[in-house]
Amino acid sequence: MPPGLRRRTPGLRREEVAQLSGVGVTWYTWLEQGRPINASAQVLDAVARTLRLDRPEREHLYHLAQVPYAPDRAAADVEVVSPEIQGILDALDPHPAVVYNARYDVLATNSTYEKLFLADRRQSDGSPLGIRNVLWTFFTLPEPSCPVVNRRLELPLMVAQMRGAYGRHVGEPSWEAFVRRLSEASPDFARLWRSGDVVPPGTRVKTFRHDLVGEVRMTSVSLSINGMPECRIVTYTPNDEESRRAIETLREKKR
């Protein structure tokens, strides 16, 4: 939270809890007062993360709100995809395809995605990227090596999309650590994160670059995955014949 006026007591103010949980102040006040409002499990999860409740405290919150408690809602982030999902990615070749979670971690790819976005990418000091995360890649690579061409347009949108998901993960150690580390590694990310902008994901035409084939214009489409909440398959389809030929050339040269 940004610094504010001097606090008489420690802890978050009511307005701050509501903001971090993504709910209105009036609604949150009514929740505290026990009024008969409809509190969804998703909103209660957000409040619990903001207040950093442990499991018994979270269960008690559900009980007070008269909502059935489901312990698996607090399960850890998905890190592995099934062979069936990997098979779908492979079947989409030669179109690049990837599974992202809400934090833009790369959970699985097909070979064309690897060749276009990840192969031979290194940080400005020459060391390997080390972290398979798209935001980390785009913000830590020097601009001439960054796969995305129009960084000033694309990166703010990606940060805003991640922030849209962040409201469901406030206080989670893995999310907080990622935001902190990338903010330390990239002043640009830190600035965009502080802006607080939020946008939903959507279909877009994006321009990427590769040393072997130059610029490639691709249409990205996101597909949700049953059983993997907050994860999605993203496919990239060449937007013109020149881009299609570039992808085919890239695949042939890197075999």
PDB file of C-alpha atoms in Angstrom:
ATOM      1  CA  MET A   1       0.000   0.000   0.000  1.00  0.00           C
ATOM      2  CA  PRO A   2       1.231   3.550  -0.660  1.00  0.00           C
ATOM      3  CA  PRO A   3       2.139   5.571   2.441  1.00  0.00           C
ATOM      4  CA  GLY A   4      -0.692   7.567   3.929  1.00  0.00           C
ATOM      5  CA  LEU A   5      -1.572   9.497   7.049  1.00  0.00           C
ATOM      6  CA  ARG A   6      -0.234   8.445  10.431  1.00  0.00           C
ATOM      7  CA  ARG A   7      -2.061   5.407  11.799  1.00  0.00           C
ATOM      8  CA  ARG A   8      -3.453   5.380  15.309  1.00  0.00           C
ATOM      9  CA  THR A   9      -3.416   1.571  15.422  1.00  0.00           C
ATOM     10  CA  PRO A  10      -1.470  -1.066  13.427  1.00  0.00           C
ATOM     11  CA  GLY A  11      -3.041  -2.966  10.563  1.00  0.00           C
ATOM     12  CA  LEU A  12      -5.096  -2.197   7.466  1.00  0.00           C
ATOM     13  CA  ARG A  13      -7.944   0.248   7.387  1.00  0.00           C
ATOM     14  CA  ARG A  14     -11.370  -1.005   6.287  1.00  0.00           C
ATOM     15  CA  GLU A  15     -11.044   0.845   2.978  1.00  0.00           C
ATOM     16  CA  GLU A  16      -7.656  -0.793   2.346  1.00  0.00           C
ATOM     17  CA  VAL A  17      -8.969  -4.295   2.999  1.00  0.00           C
ATOM     18  CA  ALA A  18     -11.788  -3.644   0.545  1.00  0.00           C
ATOM     19  CA  GLN A  19      -9.390  -2.287  -2.090  1.00  0.00           C
ATOM     20  CA  LEU A  20      -6.917  -5.165  -1.797  1.00  0.00           C
ATOM     21  CA  SER A  21      -9.775  -7.683  -1.904  1.00  0.00           C
ATOM     22  CA  GLY A  22     -11.342  -6.110  -4.983  1.00  0.00           C
ATOM     23  CA  VAL A  23     -14.703  -5.305  -3.346  1.00  0.00           C
ATOM     24  CA  GLY A  24     -16.597  -2.134  -2.523  1.00  0.00           C
ATOM     25  CA  VAL A  25     -16.163  -0.443   0.845  1.00  0.00           C
ATOM     26  CA  THR A  26     -19.903  -0.510   1.540  1.00  0.00           C
ATOM     27  CA  TRP A  27     -20.136  -4.228   0.722  1.00  0.00           C
ATOM     28  CA  TYR A  28     -17.147  -5.018   2.933  1.00  0.00           C
ATOM     29  CA  THR A  29     -18.632  -2.932   5.770  1.00  0.00           C
ATOM     30  CA  TRP A  30     -21.834  -4.905   5.521  1.00  0.00           C
ATOM     31  CA  LEU A  31     -19.792  -8.142   5.587  1.00  0.00           C
ATOM     32  CA  GLU A  32     -18.098  -7.029   8.811  1.00  0.00           C
ATOM     33  CA  GLN A  33     -21.481  -6.097  10.288  1.00  0.00           C
ATOM     34  CA  GLY A  34     -22.962  -9.508   9.471  1.00  0.00           C
ATOM     35  CA  ARG A  35     -25.697  -8.169   7.205  1.00  0.00           C
ATOM     36  CA  PRO A  36     -27.545 -10.664   4.954  1.00  0.00           C
ATOM     37  CA  ILE A  37     -25.500 -10.165   1.778  1.00  0.00           C
ATOM     38  CA  ASN A  38     -24.530 -12.724  -0.848  1.00  0.00           C
ATOM     39  CA  ALA A  39     -20.840 -13.475  -0.306  1.00  0.00           C
ATOM     40  CA  SER A  40     -19.347 -15.740  -2.972  1.00  0.00           C
ATOM     41  CA  ALA A  41     -16.515 -18.168  -2.252  1.00  0.00           C
ATOM     42  CA  GLN A  42     -14.264 -16.206  -4.635  1.00  0.00           C
ATOM     43  CA  VAL A  43     -14.772 -12.956  -2.718  1.00  0.00           C
ATOM     44  CA  LEU A  44     -14.269 -14.660   0.644  1.00  0.00           C
ATOM     45  CA  ASP A  45     -11.009 -16.151  -0.692  1.00  0.00           C
ATOM     46  CA  ALA A  46      -9.854 -12.654  -1.685  1.00  0.00           C
ATOM     47  CA  VAL A  47     -10.665 -11.255   1.766  1.00  0.00           C
ATOM     48  CA  ALA A  48      -8.912 -14.205   3.426  1.00  0.00           C
ATOM     49  CA  ARG A  49      -5.768 -13.648   1.356  1.00  0.00           C
ATOM     50  CA  THR A  50      -5.774  -9.930   2.128  1.00  0.00           C
ATOM     51  CA  LEU A  51      -6.024 -10.622   5.858  1.00  0.00           C
ATOM     52  CA  ARG A  52      -3.520 -13.508   5.544  1.00  0.00           C
ATOM     53  CA  LEU A  53      -5.825 -15.911   7.345  1.00  0.00           C
ATOM     54  CA  ASP A  54      -4.577 -19.410   8.073  1.00  0.00           C
ATOM     55  CA  ARG A  55      -6.764 -22.434   7.337  1.00  0.00           C
ATOM     56  CA  PRO A  56      -8.788 -22.445  10.616  1.00  0.00           C
ATOM     57  CA  GLU A  57      -9.350 -18.693  10.342  1.00  0.00           C
ATOM     58  CA  ARG A  58     -10.406 -19.033   6.685  1.00  0.00           C
ATOM     59  CA  GLU A  59     -12.820 -21.820   7.604  1.00  0.00           C
ATOM     60  CA  HIS A  60     -14.276 -19.624  10.368  1.00  0.00           C
ATOM     61  CA  LEU A  61     -14.760 -16.772   7.875  1.00  0.00           C
ATOM     62  CA  TYR A  62     -16.750 -19.112   5.615  1.00  0.00           C
ATOM     63  CA  HIS A  63     -18.821 -20.250   8.607  1.00  0.00           C
ATOM     64  CA  LEU A  64     -19.663 -16.658   9.557  1.00  0.00           C
ATOM     65  CA  ALA A  65     -20.676 -15.899   5.976  1.00  0.00           C
ATOM     66  CA  GLN A  66     -22.763 -19.123   5.827  1.00  0.00           C
ATOM     67  CA  VAL A  67     -20.854 -20.363   2.764  1.00  0.00           C
ATOM     68  CA  PRO A  68     -19.736 -24.033   2.480  1.00  0.00           C
ATOM     69  CA  TYR A  69     -15.987 -24.283   2.984  1.00  0.00           C
ATOM     70  CA  ALA A  70     -13.977 -26.097   0.290  1.00  0.00           C
ATOM     71  CA  PRO A  71     -10.370 -26.684   1.457  1.00  0.00           C
ATOM     72  CA  ASP A  72      -9.130 -27.399  -2.058  1.00  0.00           C
ATOM     73  CA  ARG A  73      -9.856 -23.792  -3.047  1.00  0.00           C
ATOM     74  CA  ALA A  74      -6.570 -22.863  -1.358  1.00  0.00           C
ATOM     75  CA  ALA A  75      -4.585 -25.473  -3.303  1.00  0.00           C
ATOM     76  CA  ALA A  76      -1.131 -24.555  -4.622  1.00  0.00           C
ATOM     77  CA  ASP A  77      -0.641 -23.248  -8.143  1.00  0.00           C
ATOM     78  CA  VAL A  78      -0.818 -25.818 -10.931  1.00  0.00           C
ATOM     79  CA  GLU A  79       2.714 -26.579 -12.128  1.00  0.00           C
ATOM     80  CA  VAL A  80       2.290 -29.637 -14.401  1.00  0.00           C
ATOM     81  CA  VAL A  81      -0.021 -30.187 -17.372  1.00  0.00           C
ATOM     82  CA  SER A  82      -1.504 -33.533 -18.320  1.00  0.00           C
ATOM     83  CA  PRO A  83      -0.294 -35.586 -21.304  1.00  0.00           C
ATOM     84  CA  GLU A  84      -3.629 -34.819 -22.988  1.00  0.00           C
ATOM     85  CA  ILE A  85      -3.008 -31.056 -22.828  1.00  0.00           C
ATOM     86  CA  GLN A  86       0.568 -31.514 -24.062  1.00  0.00           C
ATOM     87  CA  GLY A  87      -0.835 -33.546 -26.946  1.00  0.00           C
ATOM     88  CA  ILE A  88      -3.107 -30.655 -27.906  1.00  0.00           C
ATOM     89  CA  LEU A  89      -0.147 -28.254 -27.914  1.00  0.00           C
ATOM     90  CA  ASP A  90       1.869 -30.610 -30.111  1.00  0.00           C
ATOM     91  CA  ALA A  91      -1.072 -31.075 -32.498  1.00  0.00           C
ATOM     92  CA  LEU A  92      -1.252 -27.295 -33.009  1.00  0.00           C
ATOM     93  CA  ASP A  93       2.268 -27.270 -34.489  1.00  0.00           C
ATOM     94  CA  PRO A  94       3.365 -25.403 -36.671  1.00  0.00           C
ATOM     95  CA  HIS A  95       1.409 -22.719 -34.814  1.00  0.00           C
ATOM     96  CA  PRO A  96       3.189 -21.695 -31.603  1.00  0.00           C
ATOM     97  CA  ALA A  97       1.159 -22.739 -28.549  1.00  0.00           C
ATOM     98  CA  VAL A  98       1.740 -22.506 -24.805  1.00  0.00           C
ATOM     99  CA  VAL A  99       0.010 -23.004 -21.463  1.00  0.00           C
ATOM    100  CA  TYR A 100       0.243 -19.973 -19.165  1.00  0.00           C
ATOM    101  CA  ASN A 101      -1.070 -19.530 -15.680  1.00  0.00           C
ATOM    102  CA  ALA A 102      -2.409 -16.168 -14.488  1.00  0.00           C
ATOM    103  CA  ARG A 103       1.138 -15.052 -13.592  1.00  0.00           C
ATOM    104  CA  TYR A 104       2.426 -15.806 -17.123  1.00  0.00           C
ATOM    105  CA  ASP A 105       4.514 -18.763 -15.970  1.00  0.00           C
ATOM    106  CA  VAL A 106       5.235 -21.060 -18.936  1.00  0.00           C
ATOM    107  CA  LEU A 107       3.822 -24.457 -17.916  1.00  0.00           C
ATOM    108  CA  ALA A 108       4.071 -26.266 -21.280  1.00  0.00           C
ATOM    109  CA  THR A 109       4.832 -25.451 -24.927  1.00  0.00           C
ATOM    110  CA  ASN A 110       5.148 -27.008 -28.350  1.00  0.00           C
ATOM    111  CA  SER A 111       8.391 -26.932 -30.300  1.00  0.00           C
ATOM    112  CA  THR A 112       7.531 -23.918 -32.487  1.00  0.00           C
ATOM    113  CA  TYR A 113       6.801 -21.775 -29.429  1.00  0.00           C
ATOM    114  CA  GLU A 114      10.173 -22.765 -27.949  1.00  0.00           C
ATOM    115  CA  LYS A 115      12.000 -21.837 -31.160  1.00  0.00           C
ATOM    116  CA  LEU A 116      10.241 -18.505 -31.591  1.00  0.00           C
ATOM    117  CA  PHE A 117      10.263 -17.213 -28.011  1.00  0.00           C
ATOM    118  CA  LEU A 118      12.675 -19.106 -25.758  1.00  0.00           C
ATOM    119  CA  ALA A 119      15.587 -20.551 -27.736  1.00  0.00           C
ATOM    120  CA  ASP A 120      18.950 -18.840 -27.171  1.00  0.00           C
ATOM    121  CA  ARG A 121      17.428 -15.965 -25.165  1.00  0.00           C
ATOM    122  CA  ARG A 122      19.821 -14.495 -22.588  1.00  0.00           C
ATOM    123  CA  GLN A 123      19.793 -11.636 -20.129  1.00  0.00           C
ATOM    124  CA  SER A 124      21.776  -8.434 -20.697  1.00  0.00           C
ATOM    125  CA  ASP A 125      24.776  -9.875 -18.812  1.00  0.00           C
ATOM    126  CA  GLY A 126      24.852 -12.932 -21.096  1.00  0.00           C
ATOM    127  CA  SER A 127      23.474 -15.371 -18.514  1.00  0.00           C
ATOM    128  CA  PRO A 128      20.548 -17.712 -19.268  1.00  0.00           C
ATOM    129  CA  LEU A 129      17.088 -16.416 -18.412  1.00  0.00           C
ATOM    130  CA  GLY A 130      16.626 -19.067 -15.744  1.00  0.00           C
ATOM    131  CA  ILE A 131      12.946 -18.273 -15.086  1.00  0.00           C
ATOM    132  CA  ARG A 132      10.325 -19.597 -17.514  1.00  0.00           C
ATOM    133  CA  ASN A 133       7.982 -16.662 -17.244  1.00  0.00           C
ATOM    134  CA  VAL A 134       6.960 -14.419 -20.136  1.00  0.00           C
ATOM    135  CA  LEU A 135       6.860 -11.188 -18.131  1.00  0.00           C
ATOM    136  CA  TRP A 136      10.290 -11.931 -16.675  1.00  0.00           C
ATOM    137  CA  THR A 137      11.646 -12.577 -20.178  1.00  0.00           C
ATOM    138  CA  PHE A 138      10.169  -9.444 -21.717  1.00  0.00           C
ATOM    139  CA  PHE A 139      11.195  -7.110 -18.895  1.00  0.00           C
ATOM    140  CA  THR A 140      14.727  -8.395 -18.236  1.00  0.00           C
ATOM    141  CA  LEU A 141      15.974  -8.854 -21.806  1.00  0.00           C
ATOM    142  CA  PRO A 142      17.645  -5.858 -23.490  1.00  0.00           C
ATOM    143  CA  GLU A 143      15.244  -4.339 -26.013  1.00  0.00           C
ATOM    144  CA  PRO A 144      17.042  -5.572 -29.184  1.00  0.00           C
ATOM    145  CA  SER A 145      16.797  -9.151 -27.870  1.00  0.00           C
ATOM    146  CA  CYS A 146      13.220  -8.942 -26.617  1.00  0.00           C
ATOM    147  CA  PRO A 147      10.810 -11.051 -28.734  1.00  0.00           C
ATOM    148  CA  VAL A 148       8.017  -8.454 -28.633  1.00  0.00           C
ATOM    149  CA  VAL A 149       8.498  -5.486 -30.972  1.00  0.00           C
ATOM    150  CA  ASN A 150       6.259  -2.748 -29.551  1.00  0.00           C
ATOM    151  CA  ARG A 151       7.130  -3.037 -25.871  1.00  0.00           C
ATOM    152  CA  ARG A 152       5.589   0.327 -24.961  1.00  0.00           C
ATOM    153  CA  LEU A 153       2.194  -0.939 -26.141  1.00  0.00           C
ATOM    154  CA  GLU A 154       2.285  -4.630 -25.252  1.00  0.00           C
ATOM    155  CA  LEU A 155       3.995  -4.727 -21.852  1.00  0.00           C
ATOM    156  CA  PRO A 156       1.561  -2.371 -20.071  1.00  0.00           C
ATOM    157  CA  LEU A 157      -1.317  -4.548 -21.299  1.00  0.00           C
ATOM    158  CA  MET A 158       0.331  -7.726 -20.032  1.00  0.00           C
ATOM    159  CA  VAL A 159       1.039  -6.199 -16.622  1.00  0.00           C
ATOM    160  CA  ALA A 160      -2.557  -4.977 -16.432  1.00  0.00           C
ATOM    161  CA  GLN A 161      -3.814  -8.483 -17.251  1.00  0.00           C
ATOM    162  CA  MET A 162      -1.689  -9.995 -14.507  1.00  0.00           C
ATOM    163  CA  ARG A 163      -2.882  -7.360 -12.054  1.00  0.00           C
ATOM    164  CA  GLY A 164      -6.451  -8.339 -12.902  1.00  0.00           C
ATOM    165  CA  ALA A 165      -5.650 -11.830 -11.614  1.00  0.00           C
ATOM    166  CA  TYR A 166      -3.539 -10.600  -8.684  1.00  0.00           C
ATOM    167  CA  GLY A 167      -6.632  -9.575  -6.725  1.00  0.00           C
ATOM    168  CA  ARG A 168      -7.395 -13.281  -6.236  1.00  0.00           C
ATOM    169  CA  HIS A 169      -3.882 -13.951  -4.892  1.00  0.00           C
ATOM    170  CA  VAL A 170      -3.083 -11.011  -2.622  1.00  0.00           C
ATOM    171  CA  GLY A 171      -0.835 -12.204   0.195  1.00  0.00           C
ATOM    172  CA  GLU A 172       0.132 -15.517  -1.425  1.00  0.00           C
ATOM    173  CA  PRO A 173       3.899 -15.993  -0.976  1.00  0.00           C
ATOM    174  CA  SER A 174       4.583 -17.140  -4.558  1.00  0.00           C
ATOM    175  CA  TRP A 175       2.793 -14.132  -6.060  1.00  0.00           C
ATOM    176  CA  GLU A 176       4.211 -11.597  -3.652  1.00  0.00           C
ATOM    177  CA  ALA A 177       7.743 -12.948  -4.170  1.00  0.00           C
ATOM    178  CA  PHE A 178       7.395 -12.813  -7.957  1.00  0.00           C
ATOM    179  CA  VAL A 179       6.145  -9.219  -7.951  1.00  0.00           C
ATOM    180  CA  ARG A 180       8.922  -8.190  -5.560  1.00  0.00           C
ATOM    181  CA  ARG A 181      11.709  -9.893  -7.552  1.00  0.00           C
ATOM    182  CA  LEU A 182      10.576  -8.554 -10.922  1.00  0.00           C
ATOM    183  CA  SER A 183      10.125  -5.060  -9.467  1.00  0.00           C
ATOM    184  CA  GLU A 184      13.718  -5.215  -8.249  1.00  0.00           C
ATOM    185  CA  ALA A 185      14.967  -6.523 -11.616  1.00  0.00           C
ATOM    186  CA  SER A 186      13.012  -4.078 -13.785  1.00  0.00           C
ATOM    187  CA  PRO A 187      12.187  -0.451 -12.896  1.00  0.00           C
ATOM    188  CA  ASP A 188       9.792  -0.435 -15.884  1.00  0.00           C
ATOM    189  CA  PHE A 189       7.763  -3.273 -14.398  1.00  0.00           C
ATOM    190  CA  ALA A 190       7.777  -1.611 -10.977  1.00  0.00           C
ATOM    191  CA  ARG A 191       6.411   1.597 -12.499  1.00  0.00           C
ATOM    192  CA  LEU A 192       3.668  -0.187 -14.435  1.00  0.00           C
ATOM    193  CA  TRP A 193       2.723  -2.288 -11.412  1.00  0.00           C
ATOM    194  CA  ARG A 194       2.285   0.820  -9.279  1.00  0.00           C
ATOM    195  CA  SER A 195      -0.109   2.283 -11.879  1.00  0.00           C
ATOM    196  CA  GLY A 196      -2.793  -0.184 -10.818  1.00  0.00           C
ATOM    197  CA  ASP A 197      -4.281  -0.617 -14.317  1.00  0.00           C
ATOM    198  CA  VAL A 198      -6.402  -3.732 -14.923  1.00  0.00           C
ATOM    199  CA  VAL A 199      -7.580  -5.214 -18.247  1.00  0.00           C
ATOM    200  CA  PRO A 200      -8.969  -8.651 -19.229  1.00  0.00           C
ATOM    201  CA  PRO A 201      -7.119 -10.926 -21.698  1.00  0.00           C
ATOM    202  CA  GLY A 202      -8.337 -10.930 -25.290  1.00  0.00           C
ATOM    203  CA  THR A 203      -7.555 -11.680 -28.928  1.00  0.00           C
ATOM    204  CA  ARG A 204      -4.876  -9.388 -30.371  1.00  0.00           C
ATOM    205  CA  VAL A 205      -2.475  -9.065 -33.298  1.00  0.00           C
ATOM    206  CA  LYS A 206       1.083  -8.864 -31.981  1.00  0.00           C
ATOM    207  CA  THR A 207       4.401  -8.368 -33.742  1.00  0.00           C
ATOM    208  CA  PHE A 208       7.405 -10.408 -32.651  1.00  0.00           C
ATOM    209  CA  ARG A 209      11.019 -10.510 -33.814  1.00  0.00           C
ATOM    210  CA  HIS A 210      13.523 -13.312 -34.240  1.00  0.00           C
ATOM    211  CA  ASP A 211      17.168 -13.102 -35.330  1.00  0.00           C
ATOM    212  CA  LEU A 212      16.709 -15.712 -38.067  1.00  0.00           C
ATOM    213  CA  VAL A 213      13.463 -14.574 -39.704  1.00  0.00           C
ATOM    214  CA  GLY A 214      12.908 -10.952 -38.676  1.00  0.00           C
ATOM    215  CA  GLU A 215       9.470  -9.661 -37.709  1.00  0.00           C
ATOM    216  CA  VAL A 216       6.455 -11.977 -37.463  1.00  0.00           C
ATOM    217  CA  ARG A 217       2.864 -10.768 -37.044  1.00  0.00           C
ATOM    218  CA  MET A 218       0.698 -13.183 -35.068  1.00  0.00           C
ATOM    219  CA  THR A 219      -2.892 -13.288 -33.814  1.00  0.00           C
ATOM    220  CA  SER A 220      -3.092 -14.594 -30.244  1.00  0.00           C
ATOM    221  CA  VAL A 221      -6.149 -16.493 -28.973  1.00  0.00           C
ATOM    222  CA  SER A 222      -6.662 -17.688 -25.369  1.00  0.00           C
ATOM    223  CA  LEU A 223      -8.549 -20.891 -24.523  1.00  0.00           C
ATOM    224  CA  SER A 224      -9.551 -21.913 -20.989  1.00  0.00           C
ATOM    225  CA  ILE A 225      -8.693 -25.410 -19.704  1.00  0.00           C
ATOM    226  CA  ASN A 226     -11.105 -27.540 -17.702  1.00  0.00           C
ATOM    227  CA  GLY A 227      -9.603 -28.634 -14.398  1.00  0.00           C
ATOM    228  CA  MET A 228      -6.876 -25.977 -14.516  1.00  0.00           C
ATOM    229  CA  PRO A 229      -8.390 -22.818 -13.059  1.00  0.00           C
ATOM    230  CA  GLU A 230      -6.698 -19.567 -14.109  1.00  0.00           C
ATOM    231  CA  CYS A 231      -4.627 -21.404 -16.743  1.00  0.00           C
ATOM    232  CA  ARG A 232      -5.081 -21.029 -20.481  1.00  0.00           C
ATOM    233  CA  ILE A 233      -3.795 -22.301 -23.791  1.00  0.00           C
ATOM    234  CA  VAL A 234      -2.594 -19.417 -25.961  1.00  0.00           C
ATOM    235  CA  THR A 235      -2.119 -20.063 -29.663  1.00  0.00           C
ATOM    236  CA  TYR A 236      -0.379 -17.751 -32.145  1.00  0.00           C
ATOM    237  CA  THR A 237      -1.539 -17.823 -35.774  1.00  0.00           C
ATOM    238  CA  PRO A 238       0.419 -16.036 -38.543  1.00  0.00           C
ATOM    239  CA  ASN A 239      -1.500 -12.929 -39.555  1.00  0.00           C
ATOM    240  CA  ASP A 240      -0.236 -12.807 -43.137  1.00  0.00           C
ATOM    241  CA  GLU A 241       1.532 -14.943 -45.731  1.00  0.00           C
ATOM    242  CA  GLU A 242       4.930 -13.388 -45.019  1.00  0.00           C
ATOM    243  CA  SER A 243       4.635 -14.299 -41.343  1.00  0.00           C
ATOM    244  CA  ARG A 244       3.519 -17.840 -42.212  1.00  0.00           C
ATOM    245  CA  ARG A 245       6.598 -18.324 -44.385  1.00  0.00           C
ATOM    246  CA  ALA A 246       8.811 -16.914 -41.621  1.00  0.00           C
ATOM    247  CA  ILE A 247       7.475 -19.454 -39.118  1.00  0.00           C
ATOM    248  CA  GLU A 248       8.032 -22.289 -41.571  1.00  0.00           C
ATOM    249  CA  THR A 249      11.592 -21.074 -42.255  1.00  0.00           C
ATOM    250  CA  LEU A 250      12.283 -20.916 -38.535  1.00  0.00           C
ATOM    251  CA  ARG A 251      11.063 -24.467 -38.030  1.00  0.00           C
ATOM    252  CA  GLU A 252      13.176 -25.777 -40.915  1.00  0.00           C
ATOM    253  CA  LYS A 253      16.388 -24.007 -39.919  1.00  0.00           C
ATOM    254  CA  LYS A 254      16.237 -25.085 -36.292  1.00  0.00           C
ATOM    255  CA  ARG A 255      15.509 -28.798 -36.888  1.00  0.00           C
TER     256      ARG A 255
END
